[in-house]
Short mmCIF file of C-alpha atoms in Angstrom, two decimals:
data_model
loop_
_atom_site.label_atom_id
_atom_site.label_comp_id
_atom_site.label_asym_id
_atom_site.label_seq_id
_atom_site.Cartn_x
_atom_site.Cartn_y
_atom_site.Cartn_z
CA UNK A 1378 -48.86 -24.58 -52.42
CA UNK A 1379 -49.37 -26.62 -49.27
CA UNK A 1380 -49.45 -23.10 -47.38
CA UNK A 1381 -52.48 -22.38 -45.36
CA UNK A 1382 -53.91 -18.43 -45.98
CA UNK A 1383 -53.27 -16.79 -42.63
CA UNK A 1384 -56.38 -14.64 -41.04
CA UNK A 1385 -55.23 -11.24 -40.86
CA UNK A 1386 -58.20 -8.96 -40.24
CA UNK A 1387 -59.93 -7.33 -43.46
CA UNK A 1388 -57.69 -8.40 -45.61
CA UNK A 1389 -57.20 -11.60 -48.37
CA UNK A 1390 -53.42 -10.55 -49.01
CA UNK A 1391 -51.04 -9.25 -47.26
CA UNK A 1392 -47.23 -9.52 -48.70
CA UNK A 1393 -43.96 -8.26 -46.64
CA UNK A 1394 -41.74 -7.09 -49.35
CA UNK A 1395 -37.55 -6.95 -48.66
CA UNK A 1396 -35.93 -4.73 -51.62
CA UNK A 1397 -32.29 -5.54 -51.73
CA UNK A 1398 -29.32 -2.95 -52.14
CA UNK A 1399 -29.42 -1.45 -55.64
CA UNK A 1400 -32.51 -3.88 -56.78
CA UNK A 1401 -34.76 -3.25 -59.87
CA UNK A 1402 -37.53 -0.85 -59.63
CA UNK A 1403 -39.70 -1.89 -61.86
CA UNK A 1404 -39.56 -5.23 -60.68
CA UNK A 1405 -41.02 -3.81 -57.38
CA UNK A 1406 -43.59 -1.81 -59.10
CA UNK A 1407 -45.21 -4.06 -61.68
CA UNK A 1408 -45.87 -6.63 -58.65
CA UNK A 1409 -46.86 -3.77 -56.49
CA UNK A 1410 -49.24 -1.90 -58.42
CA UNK A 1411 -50.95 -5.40 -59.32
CA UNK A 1412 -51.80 -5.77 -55.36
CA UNK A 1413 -52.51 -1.76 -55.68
CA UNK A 1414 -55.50 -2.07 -58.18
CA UNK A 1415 -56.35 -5.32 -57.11
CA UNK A 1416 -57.04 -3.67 -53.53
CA UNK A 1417 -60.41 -1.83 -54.50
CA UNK A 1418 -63.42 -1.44 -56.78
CA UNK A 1419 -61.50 1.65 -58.29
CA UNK A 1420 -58.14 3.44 -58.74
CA UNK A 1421 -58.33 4.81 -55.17
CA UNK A 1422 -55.65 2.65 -54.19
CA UNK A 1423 -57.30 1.73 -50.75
CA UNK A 1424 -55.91 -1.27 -49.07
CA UNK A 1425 -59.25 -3.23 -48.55
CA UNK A 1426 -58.32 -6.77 -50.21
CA UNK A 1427 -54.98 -6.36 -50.29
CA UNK A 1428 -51.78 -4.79 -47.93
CA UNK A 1429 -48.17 -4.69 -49.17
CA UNK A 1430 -45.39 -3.32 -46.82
CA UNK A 1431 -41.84 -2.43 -47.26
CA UNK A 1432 -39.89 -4.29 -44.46
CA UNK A 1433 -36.63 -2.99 -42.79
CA UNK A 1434 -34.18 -3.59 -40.43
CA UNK A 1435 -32.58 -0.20 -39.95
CA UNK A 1436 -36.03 1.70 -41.47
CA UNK A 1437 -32.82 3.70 -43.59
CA UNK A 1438 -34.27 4.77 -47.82
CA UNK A 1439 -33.15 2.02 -49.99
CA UNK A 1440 -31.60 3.04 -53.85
CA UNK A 1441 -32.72 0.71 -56.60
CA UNK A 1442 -30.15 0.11 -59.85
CA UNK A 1443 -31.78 3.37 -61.70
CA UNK A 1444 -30.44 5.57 -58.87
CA UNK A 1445 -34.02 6.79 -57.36
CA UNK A 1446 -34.93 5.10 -53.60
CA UNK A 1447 -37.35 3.97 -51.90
CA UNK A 1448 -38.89 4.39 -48.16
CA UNK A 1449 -39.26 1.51 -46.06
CA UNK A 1450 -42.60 2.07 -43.58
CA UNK A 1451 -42.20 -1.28 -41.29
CA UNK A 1452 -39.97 -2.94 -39.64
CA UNK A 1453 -38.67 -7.03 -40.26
CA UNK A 1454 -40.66 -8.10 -37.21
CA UNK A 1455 -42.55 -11.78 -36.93
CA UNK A 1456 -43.22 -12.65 -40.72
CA UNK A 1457 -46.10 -14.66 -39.49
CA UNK A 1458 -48.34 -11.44 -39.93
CA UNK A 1459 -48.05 -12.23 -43.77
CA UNK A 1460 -49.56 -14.47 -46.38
CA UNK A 1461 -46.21 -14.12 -48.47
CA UNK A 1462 -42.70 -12.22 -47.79
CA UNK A 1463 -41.19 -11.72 -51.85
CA UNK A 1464 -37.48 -10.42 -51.75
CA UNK A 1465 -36.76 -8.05 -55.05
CA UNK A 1466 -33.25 -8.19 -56.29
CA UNK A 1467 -31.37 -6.21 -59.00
CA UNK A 1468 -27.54 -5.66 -59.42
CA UNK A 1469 -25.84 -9.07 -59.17
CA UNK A 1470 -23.15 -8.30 -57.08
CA UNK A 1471 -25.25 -6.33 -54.87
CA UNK A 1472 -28.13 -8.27 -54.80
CA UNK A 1473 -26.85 -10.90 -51.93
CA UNK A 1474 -25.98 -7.57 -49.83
CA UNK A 1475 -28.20 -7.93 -46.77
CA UNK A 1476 -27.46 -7.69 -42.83
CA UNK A 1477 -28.33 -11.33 -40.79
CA UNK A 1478 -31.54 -9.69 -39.63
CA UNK A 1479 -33.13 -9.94 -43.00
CA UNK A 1480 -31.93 -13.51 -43.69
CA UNK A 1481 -33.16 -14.77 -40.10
CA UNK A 1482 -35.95 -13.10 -41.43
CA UNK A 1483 -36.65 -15.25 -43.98
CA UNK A 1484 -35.18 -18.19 -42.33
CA UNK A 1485 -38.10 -17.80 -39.99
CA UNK A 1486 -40.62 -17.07 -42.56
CA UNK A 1487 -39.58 -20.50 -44.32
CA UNK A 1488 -39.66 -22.44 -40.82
CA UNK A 1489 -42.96 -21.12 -40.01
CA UNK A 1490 -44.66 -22.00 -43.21
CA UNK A 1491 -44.87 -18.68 -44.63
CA UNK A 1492 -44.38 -18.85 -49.00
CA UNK A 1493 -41.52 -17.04 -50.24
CA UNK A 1494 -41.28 -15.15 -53.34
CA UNK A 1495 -37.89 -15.00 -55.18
CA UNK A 1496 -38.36 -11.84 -57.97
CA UNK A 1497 -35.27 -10.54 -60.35
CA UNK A 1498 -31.99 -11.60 -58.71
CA UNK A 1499 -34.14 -12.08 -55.36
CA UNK A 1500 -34.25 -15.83 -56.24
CA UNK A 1501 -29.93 -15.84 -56.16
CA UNK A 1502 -30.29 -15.25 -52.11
CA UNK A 1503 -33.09 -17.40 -51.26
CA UNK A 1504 -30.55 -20.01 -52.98
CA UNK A 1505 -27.60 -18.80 -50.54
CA UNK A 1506 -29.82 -19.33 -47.70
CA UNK A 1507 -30.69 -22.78 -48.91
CA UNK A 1508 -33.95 -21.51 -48.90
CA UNK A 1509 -34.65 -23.40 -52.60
CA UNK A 1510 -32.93 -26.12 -52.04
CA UNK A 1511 -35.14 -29.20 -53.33
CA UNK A 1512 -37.16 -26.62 -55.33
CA UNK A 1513 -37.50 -25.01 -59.12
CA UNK A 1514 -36.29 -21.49 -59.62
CA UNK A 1515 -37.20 -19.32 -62.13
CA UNK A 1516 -34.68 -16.93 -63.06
CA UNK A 1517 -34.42 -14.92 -66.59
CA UNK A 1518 -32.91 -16.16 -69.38
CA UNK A 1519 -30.07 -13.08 -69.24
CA UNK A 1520 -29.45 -14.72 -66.10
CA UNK A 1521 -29.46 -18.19 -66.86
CA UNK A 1522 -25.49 -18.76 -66.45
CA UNK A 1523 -24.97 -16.09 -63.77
CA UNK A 1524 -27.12 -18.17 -61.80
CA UNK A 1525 -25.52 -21.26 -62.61
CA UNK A 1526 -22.10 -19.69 -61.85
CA UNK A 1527 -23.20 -17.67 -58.33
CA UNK A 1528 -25.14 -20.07 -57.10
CA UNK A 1529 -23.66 -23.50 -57.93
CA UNK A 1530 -26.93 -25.17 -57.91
CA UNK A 1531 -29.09 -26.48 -60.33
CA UNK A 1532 -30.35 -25.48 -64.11
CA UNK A 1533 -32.95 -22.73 -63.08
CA UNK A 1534 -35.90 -22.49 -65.22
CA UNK A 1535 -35.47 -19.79 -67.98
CA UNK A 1536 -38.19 -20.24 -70.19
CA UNK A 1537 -40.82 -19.63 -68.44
CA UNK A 1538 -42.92 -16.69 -67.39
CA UNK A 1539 -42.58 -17.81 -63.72
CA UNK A 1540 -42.15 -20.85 -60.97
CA UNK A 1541 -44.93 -21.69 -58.56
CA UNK A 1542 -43.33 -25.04 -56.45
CA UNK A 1543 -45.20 -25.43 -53.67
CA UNK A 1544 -44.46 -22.80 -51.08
CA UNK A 1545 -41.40 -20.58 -53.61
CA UNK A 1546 -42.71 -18.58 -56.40
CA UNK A 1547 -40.06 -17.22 -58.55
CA UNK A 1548 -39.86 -15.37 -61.63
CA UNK A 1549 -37.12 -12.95 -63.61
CA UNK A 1550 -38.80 -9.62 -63.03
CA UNK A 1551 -39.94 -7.06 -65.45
CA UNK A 1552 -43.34 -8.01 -66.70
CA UNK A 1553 -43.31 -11.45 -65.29
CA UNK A 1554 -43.55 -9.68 -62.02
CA UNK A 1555 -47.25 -8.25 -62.56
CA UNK A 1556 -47.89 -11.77 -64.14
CA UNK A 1557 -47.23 -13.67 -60.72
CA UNK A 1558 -48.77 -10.85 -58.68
CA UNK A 1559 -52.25 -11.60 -60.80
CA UNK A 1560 -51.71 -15.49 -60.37
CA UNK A 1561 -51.80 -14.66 -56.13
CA UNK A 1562 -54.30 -11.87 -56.37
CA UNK A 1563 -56.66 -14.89 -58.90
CA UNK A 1564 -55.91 -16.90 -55.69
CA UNK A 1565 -56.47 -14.96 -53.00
CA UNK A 1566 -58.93 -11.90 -53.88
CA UNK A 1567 -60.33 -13.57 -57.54
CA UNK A 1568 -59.86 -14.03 -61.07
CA UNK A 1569 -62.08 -10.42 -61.26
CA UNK A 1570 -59.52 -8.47 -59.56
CA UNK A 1571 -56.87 -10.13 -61.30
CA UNK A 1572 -57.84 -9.08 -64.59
CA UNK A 1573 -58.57 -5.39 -63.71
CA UNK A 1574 -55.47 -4.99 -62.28
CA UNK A 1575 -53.54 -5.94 -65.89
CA UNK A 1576 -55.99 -3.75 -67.67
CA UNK A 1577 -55.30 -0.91 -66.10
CA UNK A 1578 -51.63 -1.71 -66.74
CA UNK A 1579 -51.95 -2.08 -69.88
CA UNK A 1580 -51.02 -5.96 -70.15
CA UNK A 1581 -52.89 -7.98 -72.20
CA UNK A 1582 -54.03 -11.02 -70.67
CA UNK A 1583 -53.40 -13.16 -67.34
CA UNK A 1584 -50.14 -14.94 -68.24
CA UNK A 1585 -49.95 -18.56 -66.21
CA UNK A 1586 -46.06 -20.02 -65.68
CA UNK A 1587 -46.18 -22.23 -68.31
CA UNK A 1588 -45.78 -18.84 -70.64
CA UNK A 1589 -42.78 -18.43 -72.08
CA UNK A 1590 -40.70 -15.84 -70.73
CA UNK A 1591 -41.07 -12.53 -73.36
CA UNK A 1592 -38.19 -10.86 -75.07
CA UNK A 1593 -35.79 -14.29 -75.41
CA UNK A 1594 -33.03 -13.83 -77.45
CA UNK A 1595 -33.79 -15.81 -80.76
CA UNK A 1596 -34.46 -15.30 -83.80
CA UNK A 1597 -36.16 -17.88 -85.58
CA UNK A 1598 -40.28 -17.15 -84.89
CA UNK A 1599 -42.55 -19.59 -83.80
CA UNK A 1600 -46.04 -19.85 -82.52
CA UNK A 1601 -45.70 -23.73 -81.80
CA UNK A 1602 -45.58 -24.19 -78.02
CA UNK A 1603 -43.47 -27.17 -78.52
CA UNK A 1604 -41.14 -26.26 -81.05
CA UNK A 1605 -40.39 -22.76 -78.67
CA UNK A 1606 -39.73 -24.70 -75.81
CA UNK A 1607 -37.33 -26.63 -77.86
CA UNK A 1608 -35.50 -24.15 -79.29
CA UNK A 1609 -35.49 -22.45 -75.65
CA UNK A 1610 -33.54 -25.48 -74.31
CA UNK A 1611 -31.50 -25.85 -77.20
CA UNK A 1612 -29.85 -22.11 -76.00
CA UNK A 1613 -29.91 -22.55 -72.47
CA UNK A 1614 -27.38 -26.00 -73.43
CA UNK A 1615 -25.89 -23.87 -76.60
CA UNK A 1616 -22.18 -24.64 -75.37
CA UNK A 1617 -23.45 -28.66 -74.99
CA UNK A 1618 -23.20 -31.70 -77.01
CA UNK A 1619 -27.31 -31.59 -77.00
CA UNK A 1620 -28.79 -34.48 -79.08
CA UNK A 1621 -32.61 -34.52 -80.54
CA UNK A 1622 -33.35 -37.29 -78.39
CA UNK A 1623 -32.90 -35.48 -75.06
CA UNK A 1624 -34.47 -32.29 -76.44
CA UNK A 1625 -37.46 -34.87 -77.04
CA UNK A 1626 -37.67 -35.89 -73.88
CA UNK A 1627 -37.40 -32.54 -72.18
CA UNK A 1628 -40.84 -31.34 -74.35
CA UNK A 1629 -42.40 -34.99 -73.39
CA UNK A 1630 -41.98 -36.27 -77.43
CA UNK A 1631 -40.64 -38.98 -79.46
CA UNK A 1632 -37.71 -38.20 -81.53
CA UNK A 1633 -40.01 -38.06 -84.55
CA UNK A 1634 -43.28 -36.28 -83.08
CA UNK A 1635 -40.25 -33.29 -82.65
CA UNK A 1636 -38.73 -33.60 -86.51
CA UNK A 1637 -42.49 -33.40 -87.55
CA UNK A 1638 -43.82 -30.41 -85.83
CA UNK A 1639 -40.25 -28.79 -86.72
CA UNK A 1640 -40.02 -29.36 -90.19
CA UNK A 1641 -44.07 -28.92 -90.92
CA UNK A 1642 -43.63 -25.26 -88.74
CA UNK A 1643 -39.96 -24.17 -89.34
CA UNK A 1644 -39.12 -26.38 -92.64
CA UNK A 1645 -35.97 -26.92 -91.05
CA UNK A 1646 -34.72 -30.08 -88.46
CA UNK A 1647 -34.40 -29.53 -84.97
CA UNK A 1648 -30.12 -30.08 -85.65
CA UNK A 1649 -30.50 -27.25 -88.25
CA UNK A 1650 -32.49 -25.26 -85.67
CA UNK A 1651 -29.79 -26.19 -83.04
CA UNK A 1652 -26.87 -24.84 -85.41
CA UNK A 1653 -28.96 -21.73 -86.28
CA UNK A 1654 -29.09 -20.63 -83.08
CA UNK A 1655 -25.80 -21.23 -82.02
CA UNK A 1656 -24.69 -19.08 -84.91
CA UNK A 1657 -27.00 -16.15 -84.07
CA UNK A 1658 -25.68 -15.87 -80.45
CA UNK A 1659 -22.03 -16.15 -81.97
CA UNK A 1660 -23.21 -13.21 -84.40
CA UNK A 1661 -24.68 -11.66 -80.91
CA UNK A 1662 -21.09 -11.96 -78.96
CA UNK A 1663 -19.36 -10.40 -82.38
CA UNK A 1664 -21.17 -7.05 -82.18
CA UNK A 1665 -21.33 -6.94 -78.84
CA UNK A 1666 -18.39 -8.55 -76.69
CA UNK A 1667 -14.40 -8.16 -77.29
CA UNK A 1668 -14.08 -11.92 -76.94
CA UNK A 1669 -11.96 -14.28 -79.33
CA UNK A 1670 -13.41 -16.33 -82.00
CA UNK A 1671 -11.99 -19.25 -80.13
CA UNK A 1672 -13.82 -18.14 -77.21
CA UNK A 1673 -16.81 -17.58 -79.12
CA UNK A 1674 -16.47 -21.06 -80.81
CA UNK A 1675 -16.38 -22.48 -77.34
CA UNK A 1676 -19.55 -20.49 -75.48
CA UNK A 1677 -21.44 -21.69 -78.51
CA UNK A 1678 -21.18 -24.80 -78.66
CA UNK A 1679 -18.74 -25.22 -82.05
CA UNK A 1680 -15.71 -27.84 -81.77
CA UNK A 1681 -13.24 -25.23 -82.39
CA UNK A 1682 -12.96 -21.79 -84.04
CA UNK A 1683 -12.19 -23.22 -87.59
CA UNK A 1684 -15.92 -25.11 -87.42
CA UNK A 1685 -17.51 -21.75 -86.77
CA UNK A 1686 -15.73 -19.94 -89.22
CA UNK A 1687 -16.64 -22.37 -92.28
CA UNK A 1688 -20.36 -22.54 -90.93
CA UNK A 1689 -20.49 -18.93 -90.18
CA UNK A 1690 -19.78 -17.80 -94.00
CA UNK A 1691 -21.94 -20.43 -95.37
CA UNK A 1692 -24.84 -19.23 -93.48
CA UNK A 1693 -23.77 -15.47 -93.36
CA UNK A 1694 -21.85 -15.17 -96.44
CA UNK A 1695 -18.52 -13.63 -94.76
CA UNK A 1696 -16.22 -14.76 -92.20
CA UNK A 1697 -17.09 -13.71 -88.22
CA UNK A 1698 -13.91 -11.40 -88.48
CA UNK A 1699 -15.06 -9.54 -91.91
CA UNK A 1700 -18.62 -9.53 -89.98
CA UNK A 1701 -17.72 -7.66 -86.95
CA UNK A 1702 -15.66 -5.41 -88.63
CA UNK A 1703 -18.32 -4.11 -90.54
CA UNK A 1704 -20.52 -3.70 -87.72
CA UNK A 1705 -17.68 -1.27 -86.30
CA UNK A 1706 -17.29 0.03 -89.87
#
């Protein structure tokens, strides 16, 4: 981050925080309460290293997704009088729903410099203010295609913990959102603080962005770094004609450094991996969508429904119909 820290007076962080309409609320509170024990020596929750504020155009109580709200206590103002301004999203179709006094808000804070943090759904309007443009995002992996399909813009990052390019730091929420918060606070107040602050949380560990985001939908278990990140593109593209050379490339390997550290860790081929998954997230829209199995065939990646049908009882030993209707059974 090119950014330079901005003197503010007694204090090595300061972030202006914008919760959208209906946004997440532990998304707010896992980065908050990292810059709340970072502040002090103790739980006293003193502002001494670091200030977080609440910004607002009308100053009116703002309700998060789970129905409880939440009390702005300053107004937008110049957002020069921060080291960061994060935006915390929730709701998709809410999450864009701001007056043009918080986006010339941020448009300012991005033409004076000031870094921008995209958390939850916050990262889908930086990217309708063109506020990314030219950058990474890192959005969760529930999200992937909603972002794709909002936005218009490029494959976001979905498998990892969180984004740092340059002056945007993004990540999907949840946990990831005290992760990020201790990457700043190990910047800006020290490594010390940093650590304290996920102690007392209960977190184990200071999670960098290369981690892979927690809780991804798959099924096959690895501790290989490599082979994960594989297997993580391999879904994000599960409805593309993906080949094992371009998965390869994407994890910086030959063709054959991948087949190796797949078959020595999985036994399997990174094509057999491939079809695996593609099968558990058609298993995944069975039990849990209405859609067709043609439809199905098609979000996964299968050349028609027939293909998925013969696969799917080799693999699972009954057809995707008898499947779901045991599951309903």
């Amino acid at each position: 981050m090119k950014a330079e820290l901005r003197t503010i007076p007694n204090v090595k962080l300061s972030v202006g925080i914008i919760v959208t309409p209906r946004f997440t609320l532990s998304a707010l509170a896992n980065f908050v309460d990292v810059l709340r024990l970072s502040s002090d020596e103790g739980d006293r929750s003193e502002r001494m290293n670091c200030d977080w504020r609440i910004l607002s155009d009308t100053m009116n109580p703002v309700r998060s997704s789970c129905g409880l709200t939440i009390q702005p206590d300053q107004r937008l103002g110049d957002p020069g009088r921060f080291h960061y301004i994060a935006v915390v999203g929730g709701l998709l179709e809410q999450s864009s729903d701001v007056g043009p006094p918080y986006r010339q808000f941020l448009r300012d804070a991005a033409r004076t410099g000031v870094p921008l943090i995209g958390i939850c759904t916050g990262s889908f309007l930086l990217y309708e203010l063109k506020l990314l443009d030219g950058y990474k995002c890192c959005v969760s992996w529930f999200h992937h295609h909603d972002f794709i399909e909002y936005c218009g813009g490029p494959e976001p990052v979905s498998d990892q913990m969180f984004v740092v390019d340059r002056d945007r730091l993004t990540c999907p929420g949840g946990n990831s959102s005290a992760h990020l918060a201790a990457w700043i606070v190990h910047r800006h107040v020290g490594k010390t603080s940093a650590r304290k602050s996920l102690r007392m949380l209960n977190i184990s560990g200071m999670a960098g962005p290369e981690e892979a985001q927690p809780g991804f939908p798959l099924k096959i278990e690895t501790k290989v770094p490599t082979v994960r990140k594989a297997m993580l593109f391999m879904h994000q593209h599960i409805d593309a004609s993906l080949t094992v050379d371009l998965v390869a490339k994407y994890v910086g390997l030959s063709r054959r450094q991948l087949e190796r550290k797949f078959t020595d860790d999985l036994g399997i081929t990174p094509s057999q991996a491939f079809r695996l998954i593609r099968l558990d997230h058609a298993e995944l829209l069975l039990l849990t969508t209405d859609k067709s199995l043609a439809d199905i065939a098609l979000e996964t990646g299968f050349s028609d429904d027939s293909h998925l049908v013969r696969l799917f009882r080799h693999h699972r030993g009954m057809t995707p119909h008898a499947f779901r209707s045991a599951a309903y059974a």
